[in-house]
Amino acid sequence: MSQTGREIQLAARPHGEPTPDDFRLVEVEVPDPQDGQVLVRNLLMSVDPYMRGRMNDVPSYVPPFKLDKALAGAAVGEVIASRADGVEEGALVVHDRGWREYAVLDARYAHRIDRSIAPPSAFLGVLGSTGLTAYAGLLDVAGLREGDVVFVSGAAGAVGSVAGQIAKLRGHTVIGSAGSPEKVALLRDQLGFDAAFDYHDGRVSKLLRAAAPDGIDVYFDNVGGEHLEAAIGSLRRYGRIALCGAISSYNATEPPAGPRNMHMAIGKRLTMRGFIVFDHHDRRPDFEREVGSWLREGRLHAPETIVEGGIEQAPQAFIDLLRGTNTGKMLVRLQS
Amino acid sequence: MSQTGREIQLAARPHGEPTPDDFRLVEVEVPDPQDGQVLVRNLLMSVDPYMRGRMNDVPSYVPPFKLDKALAGAAVGEVIASRADGVEEGALVVHDRGWREYAVLDARYAHRIDRSIAPPSAFLGVLGSTGLTAYAGLLDVAGLREGDVVFVSGAAGAVGSVAGQIAKLRGHTVIGSAGSPEKVALLRDQLGFDAAFDYHDGRVSKLLRAAAPDGIDVYFDNVGGEHLEAAIGSLRRYGRIALCGAISSYNATEPPAGPRNMHMAIGKRLTMRGFIVFDHHDRRPDFEREVGSWLREGRLHAPETIVEGGIEQAPQAFIDLLRGTNTGKMLVRLQS
């Protein structure tokens, strides 16, 4: 009864920008599930910027990916064989064994999703860790409070597009930055941002000052680098920064320049706080209630870029993600 | 009855390191105190790194000093004439009209001190804003908690020497950096630091790793620059930085390099928070009780560098302060 399936392995640790040669598509034997396990046929997998860090052989908050082993990440799949009580065949589940067509895992790590609430892709994005990252980053890390003017970088990305909309729906003035005129138009015309700019159009500090002439109170940072320095310059007294990502440096081969205006954090009494969504699962009930209802009411949009063509497309999708070709959540469809 | 006295005016805004030519010693008429005012003969004045920022014509948390006007800063003096109820001649007061031999000010801004508690100089240092900065920075800004390993930069300076000792007296492992072998010896042998290094002896990141091989939990930053980058590298998960000063950049004519490892703040979930002592006066009762009792018991030392020779020495004392020639609090004796 055992079968085969394809997976993407890490063939080499990327130096700088990953290339297709850093990945390897391999056909492997899929073991039968043991007691307490399920066999899942993956339908969709997520590619996320944080995965770039795991491709380096350095200690971080998650262990590095192993060479010549399958990569991993969030995926949605259908249970096609179960030896676990309470999980029947046909159930749809979210789990962390992406980058492969079939996954065998302990049922307790497979979280059932309800297709009647939202399409499966939403559970990898706006209703998944992506959305919770945006929600907890704003509310708990940045301590969003009434009247705050909010700046979100990478605002057309998966986390940024949700963060900006949550701030908007809570009544804040929201400014976003993105990497193309089309993305800027999306932010302004469809996602309700008050102002948005293309960071290619000049120095970020100048663009931000033009978009928020009276300054900002909260910066949700997905980008790092020049964006972070510009935000420190524009933050008002008692401003807060949620450090969520630093995509501008993920492919860097040299340490990137740091913000040259850190001393401003003293006089302005700024707080900068790095965070990882792992630490914020206590926020999930609030998050699901609030974001879920905005989604159902059609007030919150979840832009997605779904790459078709099967698992063989995953490496290129990941490379493109780091180049910013996606709008919203970047997913790869493994099977339909 | 009116008299004359000397004051130090800002003759030019310093470019880079201040020079004696940026200051001017002027003899001025001292007005008689009006109703509600006192006339104070200053005994000691404080020179502080933050004053360098006020010499630039840029907005900050305090307005810039005005050209051709007297500088200002903390001082202790004796009331020699009073037209205010409850403040008699002979009282010793702390106020903010330093850099002049005589000051006329509203009595409500003159805070009486009690010489039986500590010598007058202590009210400008360990029992004044300097000590409160150290106390509030550790407890409220860095959120010091049991078991934290604490790193203090500029640890032989006014704030740093108090911060390190407070952390030690509260039971923490404390590492300090300073700018000379003599200062390092002071930290180790007299102030009870567990480890200390001279930052001239190599890369700060390497020196810090050697002094705290298992990492640190709290960084009290008086220096900025390379120290800040090193601390980010050595901080453990959930570490905290109290951004108090950035003396390494105060005389800079170009923006200094920023920390190139800001992205580490994400994975480690670091919190960096800038602060100004103004916001922490609610801590004064706790501070006076706790630090006052350590002082009385002789468990906390308050190193001082007192420059003799009158007000004409103040500009050079300030220049030397920024070069780090002082140990502990830097004061100028105006009259004895």
XYZ file of C-alpha atoms in Angstrom:
672
model
C 0.000 0.000 0.000
C 3.005 2.347 0.242
C 3.367 4.907 -2.512
C 5.759 7.487 -3.875
C 5.599 11.255 -3.997
C 7.818 14.169 -4.826
C 9.464 16.584 -2.439
C 11.801 19.563 -2.665
C 15.097 19.113 -0.865
C 17.738 21.689 -0.019
C 20.582 20.793 -2.399
C 22.920 23.626 -1.349
C 22.859 26.521 1.093
C 22.156 29.623 -0.993
C 24.812 32.315 -1.144
C 22.917 35.559 -1.525
C 19.861 35.190 -3.707
C 18.781 31.544 -3.976
C 19.019 29.925 -7.393
C 17.171 26.887 -8.778
C 20.347 24.846 -8.249
C 19.990 25.245 -4.496
C 16.886 23.033 -4.683
C 16.353 19.458 -5.797
C 13.098 17.748 -6.795
C 13.194 14.150 -5.608
C 10.774 11.245 -5.811
C 10.659 9.449 -2.475
C 8.853 6.543 -0.880
C 5.980 7.719 1.316
C 5.783 5.589 4.460
C 2.488 4.232 5.728
C 1.063 6.135 8.701
C 1.669 4.503 12.077
C -0.660 4.523 15.077
C -1.712 8.096 15.806
C -0.557 9.328 12.408
C -2.251 10.543 9.256
C -1.216 10.516 5.613
C -1.968 13.857 3.969
C -2.088 14.717 0.275
C -0.970 18.349 0.117
C -3.093 20.759 -1.889
C -1.407 24.103 -1.260
C 1.869 25.125 0.335
C 3.118 28.464 1.585
C 6.419 30.114 0.742
C 7.485 32.650 3.352
C 10.409 35.052 3.684
C 11.493 33.590 7.033
C 12.407 30.353 5.239
C 15.427 32.095 3.732
C 17.007 32.344 7.184
C 16.504 28.634 7.779
C 18.501 27.882 4.634
C 21.624 29.318 6.303
C 23.541 27.158 8.727
C 23.180 29.528 11.667
C 21.314 29.110 14.932
C 18.066 31.058 15.125
C 14.651 30.717 16.644
C 14.039 27.660 14.460
C 16.738 25.153 13.542
C 18.291 25.458 10.081
C 16.993 23.255 7.273
C 19.177 20.194 6.708
C 21.007 19.678 3.445
C 19.615 16.883 1.251
C 16.425 16.759 3.293
C 12.985 18.060 2.384
C 12.271 21.682 3.234
C 9.289 22.366 5.466
C 6.614 24.995 5.904
C 2.899 25.532 6.221
C 0.606 23.549 3.924
C -3.022 22.544 3.571
C -3.848 19.007 2.600
C -6.486 16.306 2.620
C -6.204 13.319 4.922
C -6.137 10.244 2.672
C -5.320 7.655 5.319
C -5.719 7.891 9.069
C -4.662 5.794 11.996
C -5.650 8.475 14.467
C -8.873 8.645 16.429
C -11.093 11.525 15.461
C -9.426 12.361 12.145
C -11.245 10.751 9.278
C -10.191 10.425 5.675
C -11.281 13.413 3.642
C -10.640 15.930 6.414
C -8.782 19.095 5.411
C -5.879 19.987 7.678
C -3.181 22.648 8.076
C 0.255 21.417 9.111
C 3.933 22.268 8.741
C 5.090 19.609 6.273
C 4.955 21.591 3.079
C 7.412 21.317 0.181
C 6.236 17.735 -0.444
C 3.270 16.145 -2.171
C 2.488 13.699 0.608
C 3.161 14.090 4.288
C 2.941 11.584 7.112
C 2.657 13.183 10.518
C 1.246 12.814 14.007
C -2.406 13.765 13.960
C -1.939 16.224 16.828
C 0.135 18.447 14.509
C -2.593 18.427 11.859
C -5.153 21.142 12.545
C -8.514 20.591 10.935
C -9.973 23.477 8.949
C -13.569 24.185 7.986
C -14.036 24.979 4.327
C -17.383 26.617 5.112
C -15.598 29.435 6.966
C -13.178 30.350 4.191
C -11.374 28.724 1.263
C -8.398 26.526 2.216
C -5.861 29.117 1.066
C -7.110 31.551 3.729
C -5.932 29.189 6.469
C -2.372 29.613 5.220
C -2.724 33.391 4.992
C -5.176 35.808 6.509
C -6.627 33.241 8.951
C -3.314 31.503 9.565
C -0.001 32.493 11.100
C 0.282 35.309 8.572
C -2.842 37.027 9.832
C -2.063 36.327 13.478
C 1.384 37.867 12.948
C -0.229 41.062 11.701
C -2.807 41.123 14.485
C -0.475 40.390 17.402
C 2.242 42.621 15.976
C -0.059 45.616 15.948
C -1.994 45.010 19.137
C 0.496 43.376 21.477
C 3.922 44.283 20.138
C 3.293 47.828 18.929
C 0.575 48.410 21.533
C -1.731 50.125 19.034
C -3.794 52.822 20.713
C -6.448 55.279 19.692
C -5.292 57.973 17.335
C -2.050 56.290 16.293
C -0.849 56.961 12.762
C 0.474 53.649 11.440
C 3.138 53.001 8.803
C 3.455 49.500 7.313
C 6.332 48.533 5.028
C 6.029 45.713 2.556
C 2.361 46.612 2.764
C 1.322 44.639 -0.313
C 2.908 41.495 1.104
C 1.178 38.743 3.018
C 1.568 40.144 6.533
C 1.680 43.808 5.533
C -1.580 43.761 3.601
C -3.395 42.310 6.598
C -1.652 44.585 9.120
C -2.555 47.725 7.199
C -6.183 46.695 6.842
C -6.534 45.751 10.509
C -5.207 49.177 11.489
C -7.603 50.817 9.012
C -10.601 48.817 10.250
C -9.742 49.888 13.789
C -9.957 53.491 12.739
C -6.324 54.480 12.249
C -4.652 56.555 9.575
C -2.477 54.090 7.661
C 0.448 54.647 5.301
C 1.986 51.817 3.293
C 5.079 51.284 1.201
C 5.398 48.746 -1.589
C 7.624 47.936 -4.539
C 5.579 48.743 -7.653
C 2.958 51.208 -8.909
C 0.440 48.356 -9.165
C 0.942 47.454 -5.521
C 0.648 51.086 -4.489
C -2.635 51.300 -6.420
C -3.873 48.166 -4.657
C -3.125 49.664 -1.251
C -4.847 52.944 -2.041
C -7.774 51.796 -4.139
C -8.674 48.378 -2.796
C -7.249 48.011 0.697
C -8.225 51.461 1.926
C -4.792 52.813 2.899
C -4.801 56.582 3.417
C -1.491 56.982 1.612
C 0.995 54.699 -0.087
C 4.265 55.067 -1.953
C 6.617 53.047 -4.130
C 9.944 52.905 -2.324
C 11.756 52.982 -5.673
C 10.593 56.579 -6.156
C 13.253 58.202 -3.961
C 14.689 58.139 -0.495
C 12.290 56.372 1.851
C 12.740 59.069 4.505
C 11.544 61.721 2.054
C 8.683 59.634 0.688
C 7.499 58.840 4.194
C 7.657 62.461 5.282
C 5.577 63.434 2.269
C 3.013 60.721 3.005
C 2.856 61.480 6.747
C 3.926 65.102 7.170
C 2.975 65.159 10.850
C 4.842 61.958 11.624
C 3.830 58.465 12.637
C 3.225 56.691 15.949
C 3.585 53.046 14.986
C 5.816 51.364 12.436
C 5.132 47.758 11.449
C 8.459 46.700 9.933
C 8.610 43.923 7.354
C 11.599 45.309 5.506
C 14.375 46.689 7.745
C 17.254 48.697 6.288
C 16.455 52.114 4.863
C 12.789 51.749 5.809
C 13.671 51.300 9.465
C 15.917 54.366 9.483
C 13.202 56.427 7.796
C 10.611 55.286 10.331
C 12.845 56.178 13.292
C 13.158 59.628 11.729
C 9.392 60.031 11.313
C 8.216 58.527 14.574
C 6.771 60.909 17.094
C 7.503 60.885 20.794
C 6.615 57.557 22.460
C 6.409 55.881 19.045
C 6.618 52.116 18.757
C 8.114 49.755 16.207
C 7.053 46.138 15.762
C 10.055 44.420 14.174
C 8.457 41.614 12.188
C 10.748 41.059 9.220
C 13.766 42.467 7.419
C 13.297 41.169 3.892
C 15.696 43.801 2.514
C 18.576 41.893 4.128
C 17.578 38.241 3.761
C 19.666 37.693 0.650
C 22.492 39.981 1.780
C 25.990 38.536 1.659
C 27.458 41.399 3.708
C 25.961 42.802 6.927
C 23.525 45.505 5.801
C 23.918 49.091 7.009
C 22.092 49.679 10.277
C 19.906 52.661 11.102
C 22.257 55.619 11.594
C 19.765 57.501 13.734
C 19.359 55.099 16.646
C 20.224 57.933 19.048
C 16.861 59.512 18.139
C 15.190 56.649 19.972
C 16.374 58.211 23.229
C 14.986 61.721 22.890
C 11.773 60.417 21.317
C 11.451 57.594 23.866
C 10.862 55.032 21.120
C 10.238 51.360 21.766
C 11.406 48.810 19.192
C 10.431 45.228 19.748
C 11.167 42.132 17.730
C 8.629 39.323 17.758
C 7.772 35.897 16.408
C 4.203 34.715 16.038
C 4.953 31.572 18.104
C 4.785 33.667 21.259
C 1.336 35.027 20.522
C -0.952 32.046 20.223
C -2.910 33.306 23.224
C -4.224 35.969 20.844
C -5.731 33.421 18.479
C -9.303 33.503 19.857
C -9.500 37.314 19.648
C -7.858 37.227 16.274
C -10.214 34.636 14.831
C -13.256 36.430 16.148
C -12.273 39.886 14.967
C -10.519 39.123 11.688
C -12.957 36.323 10.893
C -15.912 38.671 11.164
C -14.254 41.339 8.980
C -13.579 38.641 6.392
C -17.166 37.359 6.451
C -18.491 40.891 6.134
C -16.252 41.448 3.123
C -14.502 44.352 4.813
C -11.071 42.758 4.864
C -9.455 41.540 1.657
C -6.881 38.811 1.435
C -4.823 39.274 -1.709
C -3.088 36.075 -2.828
C -0.637 35.060 -5.496
C -1.185 31.365 -6.202
C 1.423 29.723 -8.397
C -0.039 26.850 -10.417
C 1.880 23.950 -11.903
C 2.687 21.669 -9.012
C 5.518 21.199 -6.596
C 8.159 21.738 -9.286
C 7.200 25.444 -9.205
C 7.950 25.899 -5.505
C 11.644 26.877 -5.746
C 10.970 29.578 -8.321
C 7.982 30.807 -6.320
C 10.238 31.188 -3.301
C 12.917 33.003 -5.318
C 10.247 35.323 -6.708
C 8.824 35.951 -3.243
C 12.171 37.339 -2.086
C 12.196 39.537 -5.190
C 8.751 40.795 -4.273
C 6.891 39.648 -7.374
C 3.952 38.465 -5.288
C 1.009 40.491 -4.114
C -0.379 39.317 -0.790
C 0.130 35.748 0.323
C 2.330 33.610 -1.971
C 1.169 30.000 -2.320
C 1.968 27.085 -4.587
C -0.823 24.738 -5.675
C 0.409 21.174 -5.439
C -2.822 19.418 -6.383
C -6.284 20.659 -7.063
C 22.348 96.107 46.127
C 22.684 94.529 42.681
C 25.953 92.762 41.944
C 27.860 91.160 39.094
C 28.830 87.572 38.436
C 30.349 85.516 35.671
C 28.566 83.072 33.378
C 29.526 80.848 30.462
C 27.733 81.655 27.228
C 27.558 79.645 24.035
C 29.720 81.664 21.636
C 29.404 79.303 18.654
C 27.668 76.018 17.892
C 30.403 73.357 18.038
C 31.227 71.457 14.871
C 32.303 68.024 16.024
C 34.265 68.141 19.241
C 33.673 71.411 21.114
C 36.645 73.752 21.474
C 37.251 76.497 24.053
C 36.321 79.045 21.361
C 32.751 77.761 21.362
C 32.367 79.170 24.890
C 32.641 82.698 26.288
C 33.159 83.767 29.898
C 31.194 86.953 30.514
C 30.689 89.166 33.515
C 27.036 90.133 33.806
C 24.799 92.115 36.093
C 22.861 89.850 38.473
C 19.313 91.173 38.920
C 17.729 91.433 42.340
C 15.235 88.645 43.107
C 11.594 89.593 42.633
C 8.638 88.400 44.681
C 8.707 84.596 44.870
C 12.316 84.424 43.710
C 15.616 83.559 45.288
C 19.184 84.611 44.545
C 21.530 81.631 44.659
C 25.320 81.573 44.829
C 26.327 78.431 42.971
C 28.798 76.089 44.622
C 28.949 73.166 42.203
C 27.690 72.624 38.669
C 27.248 69.493 36.644
C 28.529 68.885 33.127
C 26.572 66.165 31.335
C 26.869 64.491 27.943
C 23.289 65.393 26.966
C 24.312 69.074 26.924
C 26.235 68.441 23.704
C 22.958 67.818 21.862
C 21.514 71.098 23.121
C 24.465 72.948 21.577
C 23.225 71.932 18.115
C 20.407 73.900 16.559
C 18.076 70.946 16.152
C 14.770 70.193 17.839
C 14.964 67.549 20.534
C 13.340 66.765 23.847
C 14.753 69.995 25.266
C 15.132 73.198 23.263
C 18.603 74.026 21.938
C 20.805 76.415 23.881
C 20.696 79.937 22.479
C 23.803 81.566 21.057
C 25.260 84.371 23.183
C 23.187 83.305 26.167
C 24.302 81.477 29.272
C 24.284 77.686 29.130
C 22.203 75.851 31.723
C 22.323 72.646 33.704
C 22.068 71.219 37.182
C 23.814 73.049 39.999
C 23.866 73.230 43.783
C 23.993 76.616 45.442
C 23.325 78.538 48.597
C 20.413 80.941 48.834
C 21.911 84.347 49.608
C 18.763 86.421 49.192
C 15.165 85.306 49.283
C 11.844 86.927 48.514
C 10.015 83.616 48.683
C 8.093 82.268 51.675
C 9.675 79.257 53.284
C 13.094 79.570 51.689
C 15.484 81.277 54.024
C 18.951 82.589 53.312
C 21.593 79.955 53.850
C 19.460 77.110 52.465
C 21.186 74.752 50.025
C 19.227 74.094 46.821
C 19.492 72.122 43.598
C 18.266 73.871 40.453
C 18.890 73.994 36.718
C 20.726 77.313 36.369
C 24.268 76.084 36.281
C 27.093 77.559 34.158
C 26.869 80.819 36.134
C 28.133 82.013 39.485
C 24.857 83.527 40.611
C 21.362 82.539 39.605
C 18.043 84.256 40.179
C 15.082 81.926 39.858
C 11.579 81.197 41.050
C 11.779 79.453 44.395
C 9.538 76.618 43.179
C 12.345 75.493 40.846
C 14.873 75.456 43.685
C 14.768 72.137 45.532
C 16.143 72.224 49.017
C 18.706 69.571 49.952
C 19.736 68.286 53.335
C 23.476 68.210 53.892
C 23.018 65.730 56.751
C 21.877 63.064 54.257
C 24.829 63.345 51.878
C 27.343 65.943 50.700
C 25.991 68.521 48.227
C 27.724 66.886 45.255
C 25.656 63.720 45.746
C 22.487 65.646 44.923
C 23.881 66.341 41.468
C 24.931 62.718 40.993
C 23.957 59.546 42.729
C 20.961 61.104 44.538
C 20.013 63.381 41.645
C 18.840 62.884 38.080
C 21.956 60.840 37.386
C 21.041 58.205 39.951
C 17.358 58.267 39.066
C 18.304 57.712 35.421
C 20.213 54.590 36.378
C 17.459 53.328 38.662
C 14.502 53.925 36.348
C 16.462 52.742 33.310
C 17.137 49.388 34.903
C 13.853 48.804 36.676
C 11.250 50.423 34.436
C 12.828 50.656 31.014
C 14.810 47.425 30.922
C 12.359 45.669 33.240
C 15.123 44.056 35.290
C 14.056 40.653 36.580
C 15.560 37.923 38.688
C 18.501 36.153 37.148
C 19.197 38.732 34.447
C 22.813 39.145 33.398
C 23.368 42.884 32.933
C 25.846 44.692 30.697
C 26.506 48.409 31.268
C 28.564 50.476 28.838
C 30.301 53.635 29.941
C 30.238 51.880 33.289
C 32.756 54.177 34.956
C 30.683 57.211 34.000
C 28.164 59.010 36.155
C 25.073 56.993 35.213
C 26.879 53.771 34.358
C 28.694 53.475 37.675
C 25.399 53.781 39.550
C 23.506 51.478 37.172
C 26.059 48.716 37.500
C 26.113 48.927 41.285
C 22.317 48.938 41.549
C 22.178 45.785 39.448
C 24.912 44.209 41.584
C 23.182 45.149 44.852
C 20.006 43.567 43.533
C 21.848 40.316 43.005
C 22.635 40.333 39.299
C 25.740 39.344 37.415
C 27.082 42.600 35.983
C 29.575 43.279 33.201
C 30.900 46.746 32.459
C 32.886 48.422 29.723
C 35.021 51.506 30.180
C 37.753 53.438 28.416
C 40.937 52.885 30.454
C 42.674 50.216 32.542
C 42.206 52.400 35.635
C 38.466 52.558 35.084
C 38.290 48.826 34.495
C 40.140 48.287 37.771
C 37.678 50.584 39.559
C 34.729 48.577 38.240
C 36.219 45.249 39.238
C 37.923 46.124 42.496
C 35.817 48.859 44.034
C 32.361 48.773 42.476
C 31.937 45.003 42.568
C 31.370 44.313 38.866
C 31.736 40.626 38.004
C 33.653 41.413 34.837
C 34.834 44.517 33.032
C 36.812 45.332 29.916
C 38.516 48.277 28.236
C 36.801 48.779 24.890
C 40.103 49.872 23.356
C 41.375 46.304 23.733
C 39.692 44.895 20.622
C 36.315 44.524 18.985
C 33.584 45.144 21.556
C 31.633 42.118 20.328
C 34.596 39.854 21.064
C 35.394 41.471 24.415
C 31.778 41.189 25.491
C 31.555 37.543 24.457
C 34.662 36.803 26.485
C 33.272 38.621 29.526
C 29.805 37.045 29.233
C 30.240 33.766 27.366
C 26.644 32.694 28.010
C 25.195 35.990 26.843
C 23.393 38.843 28.521
C 19.750 39.656 29.265
C 19.854 43.415 29.792
C 21.988 46.072 28.169
C 22.127 49.546 29.698
C 23.424 51.652 26.821
C 25.293 54.883 27.476
C 27.464 54.669 24.389
C 25.661 53.512 21.224
C 27.615 52.587 18.092
C 29.781 49.483 18.205
C 28.693 48.765 21.786
C 25.046 48.600 20.762
C 25.785 46.209 17.912
C 27.842 44.000 20.218
C 25.068 43.931 22.804
C 22.431 42.951 20.214
C 24.746 40.097 19.265
C 25.183 38.930 22.872
C 21.632 39.376 24.112
C 19.683 36.237 24.808
C 16.091 35.619 23.835
C 13.681 38.206 25.305
C 16.612 40.482 26.129
C 16.048 44.174 26.764
C 18.012 47.305 26.016
C 17.582 50.582 27.873
C 18.803 53.257 25.455
C 20.050 55.984 27.771
C 22.857 57.674 25.887
C 25.006 57.432 22.782
C 28.118 59.318 23.758
C 30.109 57.691 20.953
C 28.168 59.801 18.463
C 27.664 63.109 20.260
C 30.608 64.799 18.569
C 30.089 63.035 15.232
C 29.943 65.237 12.158
C 28.657 62.418 9.945
C 25.814 60.056 10.857
C 27.484 57.172 12.711
C 27.156 53.605 11.452
C 24.067 51.917 12.863
C 23.898 48.392 14.283
C 24.147 46.029 11.315
C 22.454 43.202 13.163
C 19.056 44.744 13.860
C 17.400 41.717 12.231
C 18.571 39.652 15.228
C 16.099 41.598 17.345
C 13.321 39.663 15.610
C 14.427 36.093 16.219
C 15.579 36.928 19.748
C 12.450 38.985 20.498
C 14.501 41.869 21.828
C 13.012 45.071 23.191
C 14.956 48.319 22.801
C 13.580 51.366 24.506
C 14.827 54.921 24.610
C 14.108 56.972 27.703
C 14.631 60.311 29.396
C 14.639 60.680 33.154
C 11.922 63.386 32.963
C 9.321 60.675 32.438
C 10.279 58.740 35.538
C 9.828 61.106 38.440
C 7.149 58.813 39.843
C 10.046 56.490 40.731
C 11.731 59.074 42.915
C 10.339 57.866 46.279
C 11.401 54.242 45.628
C 14.722 55.460 44.304
C 15.473 57.676 47.285
C 14.538 54.960 49.738
C 16.505 52.172 48.105
C 19.555 54.028 46.810
C 19.639 56.297 49.865
C 19.847 53.324 52.194
C 22.615 51.664 50.160
C 24.530 54.929 50.297
C 24.095 55.308 54.052
C 25.195 51.723 54.593
C 28.303 52.369 52.516
C 27.348 49.643 50.050
C 27.029 51.958 47.062
C 29.901 54.169 45.999
C 29.551 57.400 44.113
C 32.759 58.138 42.217
C 33.154 61.807 41.328
C 35.570 63.911 39.349
C 35.404 67.437 40.740
C 37.218 70.072 38.724
C 38.511 72.888 40.908
C 39.330 76.400 39.808
C 36.024 78.140 39.325
C 33.618 78.711 36.498
C 36.405 79.384 33.991
C 37.151 75.640 34.111
C 33.668 74.593 33.010
C 34.201 74.576 29.207
C 37.309 72.404 29.452
C 35.581 70.109 31.943
C 32.776 69.624 29.455
C 35.204 68.969 26.585
C 37.035 66.447 28.776
C 33.774 64.777 29.774
C 33.039 63.978 26.135
C 36.563 62.571 25.846
C 35.880 60.382 28.850
C 38.601 61.719 31.133
C 36.241 61.717 34.118
C 35.510 58.854 36.443
C 31.980 58.923 37.807
C 30.085 62.166 38.024
C 31.870 65.193 36.523
C 31.373 68.427 38.471
C 32.932 71.864 38.507
C 33.394 73.662 41.794
C 32.397 77.297 41.399
C 32.861 78.402 44.991
C 33.751 76.604 48.149
